[in-house]
PDB file of C-alpha atoms and ligand atoms in Angstrom:
ATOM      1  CA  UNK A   1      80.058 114.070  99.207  1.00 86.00           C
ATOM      2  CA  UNK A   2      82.454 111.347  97.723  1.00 92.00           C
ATOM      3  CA  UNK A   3      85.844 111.926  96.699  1.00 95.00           C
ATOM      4  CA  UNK A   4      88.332 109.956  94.640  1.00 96.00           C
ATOM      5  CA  UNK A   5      92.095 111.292  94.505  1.00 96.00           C
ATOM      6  CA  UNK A   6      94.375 110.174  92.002  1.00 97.00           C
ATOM      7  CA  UNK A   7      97.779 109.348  92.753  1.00 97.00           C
ATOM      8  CA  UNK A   8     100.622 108.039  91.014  1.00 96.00           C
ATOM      9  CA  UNK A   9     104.512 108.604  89.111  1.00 94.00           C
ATOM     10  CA  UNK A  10     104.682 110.903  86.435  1.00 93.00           C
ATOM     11  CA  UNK A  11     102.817 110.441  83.323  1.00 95.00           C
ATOM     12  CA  UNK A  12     101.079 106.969  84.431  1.00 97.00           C
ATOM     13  CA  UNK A  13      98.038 108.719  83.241  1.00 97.00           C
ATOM     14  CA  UNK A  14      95.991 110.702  86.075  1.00 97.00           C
ATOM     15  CA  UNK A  15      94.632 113.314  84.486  1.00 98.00           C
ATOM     16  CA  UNK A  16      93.801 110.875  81.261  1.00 98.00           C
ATOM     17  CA  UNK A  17      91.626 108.489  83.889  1.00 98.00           C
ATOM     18  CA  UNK A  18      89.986 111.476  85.172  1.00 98.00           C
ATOM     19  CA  UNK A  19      88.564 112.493  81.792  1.00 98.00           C
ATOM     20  CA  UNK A  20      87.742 108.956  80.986  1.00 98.00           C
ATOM     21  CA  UNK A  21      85.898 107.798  84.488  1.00 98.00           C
ATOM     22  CA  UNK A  22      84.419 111.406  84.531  1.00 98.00           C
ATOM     23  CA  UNK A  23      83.152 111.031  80.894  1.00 98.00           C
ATOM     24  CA  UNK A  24      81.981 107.436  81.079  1.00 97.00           C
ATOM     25  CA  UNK A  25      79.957 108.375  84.350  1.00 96.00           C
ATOM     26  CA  UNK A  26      78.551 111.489  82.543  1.00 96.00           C
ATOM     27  CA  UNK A  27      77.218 109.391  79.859  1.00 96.00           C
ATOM     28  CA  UNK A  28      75.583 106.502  82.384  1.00 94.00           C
ATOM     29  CA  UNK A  29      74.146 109.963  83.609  1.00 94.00           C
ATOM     30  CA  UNK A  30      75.727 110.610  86.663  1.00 94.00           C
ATOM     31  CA  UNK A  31      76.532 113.781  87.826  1.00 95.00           C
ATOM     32  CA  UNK A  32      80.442 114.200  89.107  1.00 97.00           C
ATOM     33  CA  UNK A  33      82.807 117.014  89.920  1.00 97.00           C
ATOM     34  CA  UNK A  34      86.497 117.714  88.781  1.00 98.00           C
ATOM     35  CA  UNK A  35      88.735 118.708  90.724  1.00 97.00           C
ATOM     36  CA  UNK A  36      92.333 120.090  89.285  1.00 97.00           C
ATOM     37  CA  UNK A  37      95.206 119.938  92.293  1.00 94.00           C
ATOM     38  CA  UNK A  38      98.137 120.368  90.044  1.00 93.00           C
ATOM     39  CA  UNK A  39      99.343 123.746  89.761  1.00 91.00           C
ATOM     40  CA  UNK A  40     101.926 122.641  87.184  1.00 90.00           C
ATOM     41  CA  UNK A  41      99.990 121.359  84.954  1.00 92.00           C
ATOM     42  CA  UNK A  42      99.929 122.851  81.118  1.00 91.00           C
ATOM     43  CA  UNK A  43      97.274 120.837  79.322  1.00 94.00           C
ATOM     44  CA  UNK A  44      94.072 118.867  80.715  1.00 97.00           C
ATOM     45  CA  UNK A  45      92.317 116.538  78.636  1.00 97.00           C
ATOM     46  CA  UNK A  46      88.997 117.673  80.902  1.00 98.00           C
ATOM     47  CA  UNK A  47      87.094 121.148  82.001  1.00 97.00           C
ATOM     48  CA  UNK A  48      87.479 120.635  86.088  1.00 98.00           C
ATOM     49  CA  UNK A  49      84.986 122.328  87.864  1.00 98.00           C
ATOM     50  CA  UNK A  50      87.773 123.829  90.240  1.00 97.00           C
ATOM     51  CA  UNK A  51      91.258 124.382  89.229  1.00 96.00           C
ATOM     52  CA  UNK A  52      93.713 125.143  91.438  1.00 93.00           C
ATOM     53  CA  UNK A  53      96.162 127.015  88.901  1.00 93.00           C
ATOM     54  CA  UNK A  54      93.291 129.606  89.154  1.00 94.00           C
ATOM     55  CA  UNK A  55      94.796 130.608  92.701  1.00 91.00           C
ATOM     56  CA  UNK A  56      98.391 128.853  92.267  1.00 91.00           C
ATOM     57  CA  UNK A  57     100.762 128.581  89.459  1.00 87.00           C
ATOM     58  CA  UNK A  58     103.837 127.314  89.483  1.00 89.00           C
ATOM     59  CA  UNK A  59     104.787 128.929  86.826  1.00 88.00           C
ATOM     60  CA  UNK A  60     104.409 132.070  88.543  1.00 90.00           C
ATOM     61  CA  UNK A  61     105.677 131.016  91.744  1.00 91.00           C
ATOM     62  CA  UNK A  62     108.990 129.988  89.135  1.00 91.00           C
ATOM     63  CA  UNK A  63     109.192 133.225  87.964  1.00 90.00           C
ATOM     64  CA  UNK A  64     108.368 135.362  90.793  1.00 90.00           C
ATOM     65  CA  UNK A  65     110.776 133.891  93.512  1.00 87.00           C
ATOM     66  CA  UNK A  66     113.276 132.426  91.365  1.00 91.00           C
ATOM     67  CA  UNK A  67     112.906 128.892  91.842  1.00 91.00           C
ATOM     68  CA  UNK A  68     113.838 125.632  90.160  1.00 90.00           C
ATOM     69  CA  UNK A  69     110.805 123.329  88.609  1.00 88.00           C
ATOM     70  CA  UNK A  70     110.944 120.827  91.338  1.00 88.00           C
ATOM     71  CA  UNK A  71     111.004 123.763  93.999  1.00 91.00           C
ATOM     72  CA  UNK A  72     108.447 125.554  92.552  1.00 91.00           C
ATOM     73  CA  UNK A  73     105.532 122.686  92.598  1.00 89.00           C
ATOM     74  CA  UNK A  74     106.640 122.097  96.773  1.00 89.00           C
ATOM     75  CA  UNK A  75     106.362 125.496  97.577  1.00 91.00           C
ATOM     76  CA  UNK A  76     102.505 126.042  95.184  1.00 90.00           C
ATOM     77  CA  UNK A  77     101.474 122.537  97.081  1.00 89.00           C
ATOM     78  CA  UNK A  78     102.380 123.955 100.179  1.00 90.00           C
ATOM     79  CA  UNK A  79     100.322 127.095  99.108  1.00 92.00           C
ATOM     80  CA  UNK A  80      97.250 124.945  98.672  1.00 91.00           C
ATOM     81  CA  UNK A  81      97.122 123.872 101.790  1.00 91.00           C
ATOM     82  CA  UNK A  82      96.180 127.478 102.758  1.00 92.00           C
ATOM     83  CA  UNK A  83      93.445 127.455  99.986  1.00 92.00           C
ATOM     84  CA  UNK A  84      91.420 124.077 101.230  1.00 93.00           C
ATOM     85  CA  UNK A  85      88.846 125.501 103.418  1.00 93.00           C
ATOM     86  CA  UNK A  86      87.816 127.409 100.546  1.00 94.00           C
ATOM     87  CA  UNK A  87      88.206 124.575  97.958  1.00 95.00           C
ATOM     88  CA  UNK A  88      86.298 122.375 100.224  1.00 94.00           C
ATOM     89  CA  UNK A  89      83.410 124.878 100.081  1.00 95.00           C
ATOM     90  CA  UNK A  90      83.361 125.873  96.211  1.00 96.00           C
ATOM     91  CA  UNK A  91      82.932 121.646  96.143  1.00 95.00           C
ATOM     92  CA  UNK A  92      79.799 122.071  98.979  1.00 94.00           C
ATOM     93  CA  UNK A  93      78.870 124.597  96.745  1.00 96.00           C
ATOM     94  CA  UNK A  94      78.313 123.076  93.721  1.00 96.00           C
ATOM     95  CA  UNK A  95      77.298 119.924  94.830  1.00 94.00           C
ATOM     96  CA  UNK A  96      78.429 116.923  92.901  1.00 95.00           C
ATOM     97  CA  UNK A  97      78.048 113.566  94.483  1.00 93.00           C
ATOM     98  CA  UNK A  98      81.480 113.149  93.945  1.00 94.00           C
ATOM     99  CA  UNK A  99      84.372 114.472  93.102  1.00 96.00           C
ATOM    100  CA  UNK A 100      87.435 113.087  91.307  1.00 97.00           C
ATOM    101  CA  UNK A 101      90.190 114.726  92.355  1.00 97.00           C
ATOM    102  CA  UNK A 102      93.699 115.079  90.178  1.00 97.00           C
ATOM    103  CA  UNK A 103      96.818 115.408  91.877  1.00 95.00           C
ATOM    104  CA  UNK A 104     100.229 117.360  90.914  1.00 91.00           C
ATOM    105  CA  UNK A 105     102.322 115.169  88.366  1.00 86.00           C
ATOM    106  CA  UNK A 106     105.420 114.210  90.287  1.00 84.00           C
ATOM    107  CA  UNK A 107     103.488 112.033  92.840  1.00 87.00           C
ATOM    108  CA  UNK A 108     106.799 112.453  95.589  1.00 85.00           C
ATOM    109  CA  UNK A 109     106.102 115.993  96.088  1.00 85.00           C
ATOM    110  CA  UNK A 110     102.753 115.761  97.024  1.00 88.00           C
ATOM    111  CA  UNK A 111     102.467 112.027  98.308  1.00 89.00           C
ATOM    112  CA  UNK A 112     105.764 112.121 100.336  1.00 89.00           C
ATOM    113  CA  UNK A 113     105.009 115.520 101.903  1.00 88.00           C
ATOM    114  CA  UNK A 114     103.379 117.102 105.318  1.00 89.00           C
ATOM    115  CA  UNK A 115     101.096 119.006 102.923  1.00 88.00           C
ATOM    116  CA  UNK A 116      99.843 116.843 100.121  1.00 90.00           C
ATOM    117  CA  UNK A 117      98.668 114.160 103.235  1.00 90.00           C
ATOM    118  CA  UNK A 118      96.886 117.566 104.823  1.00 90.00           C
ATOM    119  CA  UNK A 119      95.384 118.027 101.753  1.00 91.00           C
ATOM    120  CA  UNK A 120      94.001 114.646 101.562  1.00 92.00           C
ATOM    121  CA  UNK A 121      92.545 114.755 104.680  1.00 90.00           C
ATOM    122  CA  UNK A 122      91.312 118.692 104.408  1.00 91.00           C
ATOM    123  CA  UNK A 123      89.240 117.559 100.937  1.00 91.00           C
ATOM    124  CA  UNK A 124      87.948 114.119 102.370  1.00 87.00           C
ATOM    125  CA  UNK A 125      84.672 113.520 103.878  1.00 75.00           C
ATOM    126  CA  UNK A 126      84.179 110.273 105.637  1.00 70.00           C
ATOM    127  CA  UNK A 127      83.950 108.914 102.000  1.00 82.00           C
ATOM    128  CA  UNK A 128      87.107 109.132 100.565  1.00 90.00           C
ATOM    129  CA  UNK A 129      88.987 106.788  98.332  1.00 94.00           C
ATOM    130  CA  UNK A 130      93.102 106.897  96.773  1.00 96.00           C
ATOM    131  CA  UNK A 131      93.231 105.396  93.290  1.00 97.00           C
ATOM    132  CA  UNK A 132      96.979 104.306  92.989  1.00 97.00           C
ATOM    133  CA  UNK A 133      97.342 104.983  89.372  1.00 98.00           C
ATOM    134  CA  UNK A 134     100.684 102.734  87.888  1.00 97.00           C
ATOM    135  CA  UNK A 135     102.070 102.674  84.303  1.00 97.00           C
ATOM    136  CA  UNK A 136     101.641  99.035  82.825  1.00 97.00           C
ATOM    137  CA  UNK A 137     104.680  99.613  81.096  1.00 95.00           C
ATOM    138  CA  UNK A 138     107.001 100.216  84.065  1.00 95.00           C
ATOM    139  CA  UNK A 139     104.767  97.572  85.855  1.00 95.00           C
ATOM    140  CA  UNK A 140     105.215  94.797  83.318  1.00 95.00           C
ATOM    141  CA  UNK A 141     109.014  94.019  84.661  1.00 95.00           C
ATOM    142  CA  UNK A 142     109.199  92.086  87.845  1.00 95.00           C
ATOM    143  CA  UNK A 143     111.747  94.665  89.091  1.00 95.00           C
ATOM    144  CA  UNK A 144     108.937  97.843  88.281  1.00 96.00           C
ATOM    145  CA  UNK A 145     105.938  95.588  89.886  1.00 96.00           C
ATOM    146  CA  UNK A 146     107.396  95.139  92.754  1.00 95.00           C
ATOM    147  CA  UNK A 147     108.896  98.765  93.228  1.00 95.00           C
ATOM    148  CA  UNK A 148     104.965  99.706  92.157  1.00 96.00           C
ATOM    149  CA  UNK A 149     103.577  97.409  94.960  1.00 95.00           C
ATOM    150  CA  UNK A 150     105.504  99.266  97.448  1.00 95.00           C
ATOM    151  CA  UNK A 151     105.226 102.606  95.654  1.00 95.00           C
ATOM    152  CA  UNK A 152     101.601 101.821  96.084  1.00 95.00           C
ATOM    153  CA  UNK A 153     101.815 101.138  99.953  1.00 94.00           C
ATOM    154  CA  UNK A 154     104.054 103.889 100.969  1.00 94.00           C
ATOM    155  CA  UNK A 155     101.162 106.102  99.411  1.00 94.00           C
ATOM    156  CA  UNK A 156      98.640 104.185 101.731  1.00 93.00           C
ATOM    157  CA  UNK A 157     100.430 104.490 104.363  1.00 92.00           C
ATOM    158  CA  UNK A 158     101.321 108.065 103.874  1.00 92.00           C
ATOM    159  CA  UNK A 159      98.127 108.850 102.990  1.00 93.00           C
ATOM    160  CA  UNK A 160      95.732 106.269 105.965  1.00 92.00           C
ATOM    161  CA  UNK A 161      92.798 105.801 103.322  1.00 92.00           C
ATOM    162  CA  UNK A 162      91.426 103.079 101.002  1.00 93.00           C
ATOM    163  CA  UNK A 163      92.686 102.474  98.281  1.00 95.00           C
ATOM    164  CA  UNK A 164      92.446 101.135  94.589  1.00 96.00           C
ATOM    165  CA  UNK A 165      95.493  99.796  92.584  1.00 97.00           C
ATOM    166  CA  UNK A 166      94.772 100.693  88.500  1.00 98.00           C
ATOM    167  CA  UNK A 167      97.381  99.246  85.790  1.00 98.00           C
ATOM    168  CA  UNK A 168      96.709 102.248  83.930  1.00 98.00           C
ATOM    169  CA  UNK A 169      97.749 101.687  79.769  1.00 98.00           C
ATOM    170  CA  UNK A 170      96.791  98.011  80.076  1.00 98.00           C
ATOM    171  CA  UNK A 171      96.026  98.411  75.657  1.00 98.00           C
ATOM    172  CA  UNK A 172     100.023  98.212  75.731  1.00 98.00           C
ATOM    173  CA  UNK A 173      99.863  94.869  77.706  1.00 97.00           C
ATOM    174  CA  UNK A 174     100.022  91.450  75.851  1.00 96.00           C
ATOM    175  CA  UNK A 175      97.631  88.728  77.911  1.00 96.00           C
ATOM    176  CA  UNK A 176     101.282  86.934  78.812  1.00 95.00           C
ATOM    177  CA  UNK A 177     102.433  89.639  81.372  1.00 95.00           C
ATOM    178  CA  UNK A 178      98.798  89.970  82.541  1.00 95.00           C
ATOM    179  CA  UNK A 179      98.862  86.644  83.773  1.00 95.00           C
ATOM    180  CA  UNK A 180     102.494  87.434  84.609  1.00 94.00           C
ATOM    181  CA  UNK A 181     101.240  90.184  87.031  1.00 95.00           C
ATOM    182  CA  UNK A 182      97.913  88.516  88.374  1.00 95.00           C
ATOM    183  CA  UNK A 183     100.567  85.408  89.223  1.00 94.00           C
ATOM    184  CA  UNK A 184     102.534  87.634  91.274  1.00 94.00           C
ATOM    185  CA  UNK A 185      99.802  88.546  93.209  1.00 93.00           C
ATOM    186  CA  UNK A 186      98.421  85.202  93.620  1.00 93.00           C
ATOM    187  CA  UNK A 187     101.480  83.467  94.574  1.00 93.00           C
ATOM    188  CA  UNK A 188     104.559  85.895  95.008  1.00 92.00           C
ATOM    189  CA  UNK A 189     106.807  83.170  95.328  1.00 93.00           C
ATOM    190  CA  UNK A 190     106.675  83.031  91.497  1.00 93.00           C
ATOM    191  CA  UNK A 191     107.990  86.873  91.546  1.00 93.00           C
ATOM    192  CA  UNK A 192     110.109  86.211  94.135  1.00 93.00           C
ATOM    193  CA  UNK A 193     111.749  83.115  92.390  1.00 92.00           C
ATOM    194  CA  UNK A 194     112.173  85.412  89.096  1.00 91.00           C
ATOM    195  CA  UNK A 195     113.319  89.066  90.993  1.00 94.00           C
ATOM    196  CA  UNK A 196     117.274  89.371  90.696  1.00 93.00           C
ATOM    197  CA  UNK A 197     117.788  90.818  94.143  1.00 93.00           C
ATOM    198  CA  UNK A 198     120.391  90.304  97.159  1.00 93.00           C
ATOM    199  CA  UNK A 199     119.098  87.747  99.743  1.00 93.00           C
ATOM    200  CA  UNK A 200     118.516  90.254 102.382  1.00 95.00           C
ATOM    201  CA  UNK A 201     116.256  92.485  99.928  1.00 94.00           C
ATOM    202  CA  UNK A 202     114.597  89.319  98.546  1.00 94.00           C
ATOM    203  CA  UNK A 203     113.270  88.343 102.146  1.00 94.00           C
ATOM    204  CA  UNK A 204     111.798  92.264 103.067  1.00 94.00           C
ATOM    205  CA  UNK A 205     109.952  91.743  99.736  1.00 94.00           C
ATOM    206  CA  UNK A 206     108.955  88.494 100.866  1.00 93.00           C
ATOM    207  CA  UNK A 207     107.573  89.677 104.215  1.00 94.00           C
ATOM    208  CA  UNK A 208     105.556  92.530 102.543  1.00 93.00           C
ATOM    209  CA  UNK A 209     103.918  90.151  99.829  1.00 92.00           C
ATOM    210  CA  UNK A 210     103.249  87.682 102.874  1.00 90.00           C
ATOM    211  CA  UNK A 211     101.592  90.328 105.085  1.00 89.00           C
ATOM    212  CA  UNK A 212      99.510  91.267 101.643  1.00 86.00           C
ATOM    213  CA  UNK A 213     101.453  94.223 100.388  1.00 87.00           C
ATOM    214  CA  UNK A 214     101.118  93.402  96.631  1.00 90.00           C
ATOM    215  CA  UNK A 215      97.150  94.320  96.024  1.00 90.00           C
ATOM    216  CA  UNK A 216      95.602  92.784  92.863  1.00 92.00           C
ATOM    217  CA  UNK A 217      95.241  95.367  90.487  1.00 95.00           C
ATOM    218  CA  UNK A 218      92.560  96.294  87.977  1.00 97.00           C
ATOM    219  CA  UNK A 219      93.601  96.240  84.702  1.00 98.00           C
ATOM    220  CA  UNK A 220      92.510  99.698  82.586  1.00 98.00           C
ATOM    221  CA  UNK A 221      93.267 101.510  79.757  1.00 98.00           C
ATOM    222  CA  UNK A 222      92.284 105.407  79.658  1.00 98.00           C
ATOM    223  CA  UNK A 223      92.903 105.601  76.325  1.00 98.00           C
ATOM    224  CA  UNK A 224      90.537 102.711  75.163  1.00 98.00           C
ATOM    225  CA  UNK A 225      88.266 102.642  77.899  1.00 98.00           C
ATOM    226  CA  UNK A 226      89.039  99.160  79.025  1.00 98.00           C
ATOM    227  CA  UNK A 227      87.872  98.333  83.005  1.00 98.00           C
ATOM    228  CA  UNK A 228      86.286 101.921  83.663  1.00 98.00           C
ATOM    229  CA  UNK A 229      83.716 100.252  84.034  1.00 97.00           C
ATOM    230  CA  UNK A 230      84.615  98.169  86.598  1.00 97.00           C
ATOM    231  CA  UNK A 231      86.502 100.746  88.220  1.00 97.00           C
ATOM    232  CA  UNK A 232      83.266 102.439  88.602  1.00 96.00           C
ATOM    233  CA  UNK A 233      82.096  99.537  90.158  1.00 94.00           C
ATOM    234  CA  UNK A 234      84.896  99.381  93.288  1.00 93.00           C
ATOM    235  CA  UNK A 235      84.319 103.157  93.827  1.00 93.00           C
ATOM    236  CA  UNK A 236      80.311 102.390  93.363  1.00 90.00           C
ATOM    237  CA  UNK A 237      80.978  99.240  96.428  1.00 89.00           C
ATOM    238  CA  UNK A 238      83.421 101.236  98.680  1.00 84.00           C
ATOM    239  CA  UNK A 239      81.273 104.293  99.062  1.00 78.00           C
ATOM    240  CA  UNK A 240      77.274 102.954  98.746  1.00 73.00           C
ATOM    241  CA  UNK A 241      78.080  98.769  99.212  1.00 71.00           C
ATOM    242  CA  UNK A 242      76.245  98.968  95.436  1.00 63.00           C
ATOM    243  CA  UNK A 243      74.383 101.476  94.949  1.00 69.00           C
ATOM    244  CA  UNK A 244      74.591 104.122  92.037  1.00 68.00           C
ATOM    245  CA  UNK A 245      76.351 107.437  93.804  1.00 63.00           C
ATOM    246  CA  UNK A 246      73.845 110.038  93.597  1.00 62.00           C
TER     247      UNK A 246
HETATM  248  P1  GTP B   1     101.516 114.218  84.857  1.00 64.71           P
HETATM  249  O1  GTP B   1     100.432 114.797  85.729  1.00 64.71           O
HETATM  250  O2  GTP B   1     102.021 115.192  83.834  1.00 64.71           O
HETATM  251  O3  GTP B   1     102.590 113.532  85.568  1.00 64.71           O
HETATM  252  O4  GTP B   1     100.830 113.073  83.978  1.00 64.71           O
HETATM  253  P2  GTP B   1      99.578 112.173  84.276  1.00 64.71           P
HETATM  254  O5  GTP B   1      99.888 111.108  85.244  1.00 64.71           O
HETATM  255  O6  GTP B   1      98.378 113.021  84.562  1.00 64.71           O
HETATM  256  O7  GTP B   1      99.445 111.489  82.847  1.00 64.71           O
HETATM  257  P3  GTP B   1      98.659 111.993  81.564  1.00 64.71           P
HETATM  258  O8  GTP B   1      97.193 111.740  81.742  1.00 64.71           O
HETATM  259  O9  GTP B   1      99.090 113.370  81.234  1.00 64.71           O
HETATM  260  O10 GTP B   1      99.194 110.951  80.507  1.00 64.71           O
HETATM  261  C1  GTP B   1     100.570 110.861  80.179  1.00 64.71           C
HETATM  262  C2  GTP B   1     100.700 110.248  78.788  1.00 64.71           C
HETATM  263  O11 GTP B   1     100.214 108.896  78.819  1.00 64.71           O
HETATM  264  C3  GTP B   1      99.862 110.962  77.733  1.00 64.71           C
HETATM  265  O12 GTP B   1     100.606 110.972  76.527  1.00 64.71           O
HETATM  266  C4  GTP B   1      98.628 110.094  77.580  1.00 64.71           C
HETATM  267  O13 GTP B   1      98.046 110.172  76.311  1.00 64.71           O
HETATM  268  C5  GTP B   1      99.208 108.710  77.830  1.00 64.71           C
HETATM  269  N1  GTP B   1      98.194 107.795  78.368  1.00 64.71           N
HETATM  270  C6  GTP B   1      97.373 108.007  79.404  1.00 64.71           C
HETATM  271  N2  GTP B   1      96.585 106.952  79.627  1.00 64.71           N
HETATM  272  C7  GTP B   1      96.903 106.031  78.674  1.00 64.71           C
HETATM  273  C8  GTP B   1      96.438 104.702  78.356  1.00 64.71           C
HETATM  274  O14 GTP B   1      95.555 104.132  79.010  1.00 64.71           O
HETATM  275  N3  GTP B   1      97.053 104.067  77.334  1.00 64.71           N
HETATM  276  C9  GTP B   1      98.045 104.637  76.593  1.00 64.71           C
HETATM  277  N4  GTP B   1      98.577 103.918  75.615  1.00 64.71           N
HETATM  278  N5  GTP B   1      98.509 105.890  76.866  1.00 64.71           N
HETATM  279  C10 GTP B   1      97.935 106.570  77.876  1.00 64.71           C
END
């Protein structure tokens, strides 16, 4: 069993990449599983196969013990954690290959937290993959690509698994600041010349892009459909080396 969790700020578009990777693999005829981990969530744009606001709301958990928004998602993510043995079996259960795996909407309460990394590792087989999903329009900015590089590697380190960087909403991207961005990757000097930033901030960003902290990313768009297909094809490499995952 293969899993996929998606991870990333607010709104970059998880749950939108779930329903268009899960879609576009249902029509190459593949079979996959949804998984729902937000317990906030009001509207999906897919039918998960297991939804955790079946067991958890955090609505409820608002109302019930008189909590804020924020304090109501920690406390239903730390309630998960005592419903992923039995998550972990419904998924045995109904057997997809894989499973693609959505994650609560404010990525710091479930990324920077004891229990979203427990949950992680509960759900994950030896096959498991994090796809760092960031918003091409934050990302666009030297100052957001940068903060999404390391918003990206705090997650892998936080999190100790593969991972993929998407630059979800690339249809809002002119070719300019794609080049932009794959420059930055390429040679972060050329960020690094162009980033406003005190010297002593300027040289920790340096030392992260030197020791390979800024990943290239793969351009997609969940709305038009643009690079599912190749992010099929990095999931496809990490978890068979090529092979279709079935
Ligand atoms: P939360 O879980 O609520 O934080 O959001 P999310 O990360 O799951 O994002 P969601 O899929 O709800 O998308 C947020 C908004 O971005 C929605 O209005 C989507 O229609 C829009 N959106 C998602 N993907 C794309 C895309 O590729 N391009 C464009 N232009 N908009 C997108």
């Amino acid at each position: 069993m293969y899993t996929v969790f998606f991870v990333g700020t607010a709104g970059s578009g998880k749950s939108t990449l779930v329903s268009t990777l899960s879609t576009w693999m249902e029509d190459q005829g593949f079979d996959v599983g949804i998984v729902n981990l937000d317990p906030a969530v009001e509207y999906l744009p897919y039918v998960p196969d297991i939804d955790i606001r079946d067991r958890i709301s955090a609505r409820k958990i608002m109302k019930q013990f008189k909590l804020g928004p924020n304090a109501s998602i920690i406390a239903a993510v730390d309630m998960i954690v005592t419903e992923a043995e039995r998550i972990k079996e419904e998924m045995e259960i109904i057997g997809a290959p894989i499973y693609l795996i959505d994650t609560p909407g404010q990525m710091e309460l479930f990324a920077f937290r004891q229990s979203g990394a427990y949950l992680v590792q509960k759900l994950s087989d030896v096959h498991t993959l994090v796809v760092y999903v960031a918003d091409a329009v934050y990302a666009q900015s030297v100052d957001g690509f940068a903060v999404t590089m390391l918003l990206a590697l705090s997650t892998r380190i936080r999190f100790k698994k593969p991972q993929i960087l998407v630059i979800n909403k690339s249809d809002l991207l002119s070719e300019d600041v794609r080049i932009n961005i794959l420059n930055w990757v390429e040679d972060p000097t050329t960020l690094l010349e162009s980033i406003d930033l005190p010297p002593y901030e300027k040289e920790i960003l340096r030392s992260v892009a030197n020791m390979g902290g800024f990943i290239e990313p793969l351009f997609v768009s969940a709305k038009t459909s643009e690079g599912i297909d190749k992010l099929y094809y990095q999931l496809q490499l990490h978890y068979t080396g090529g092979e279709d995952v079935q």
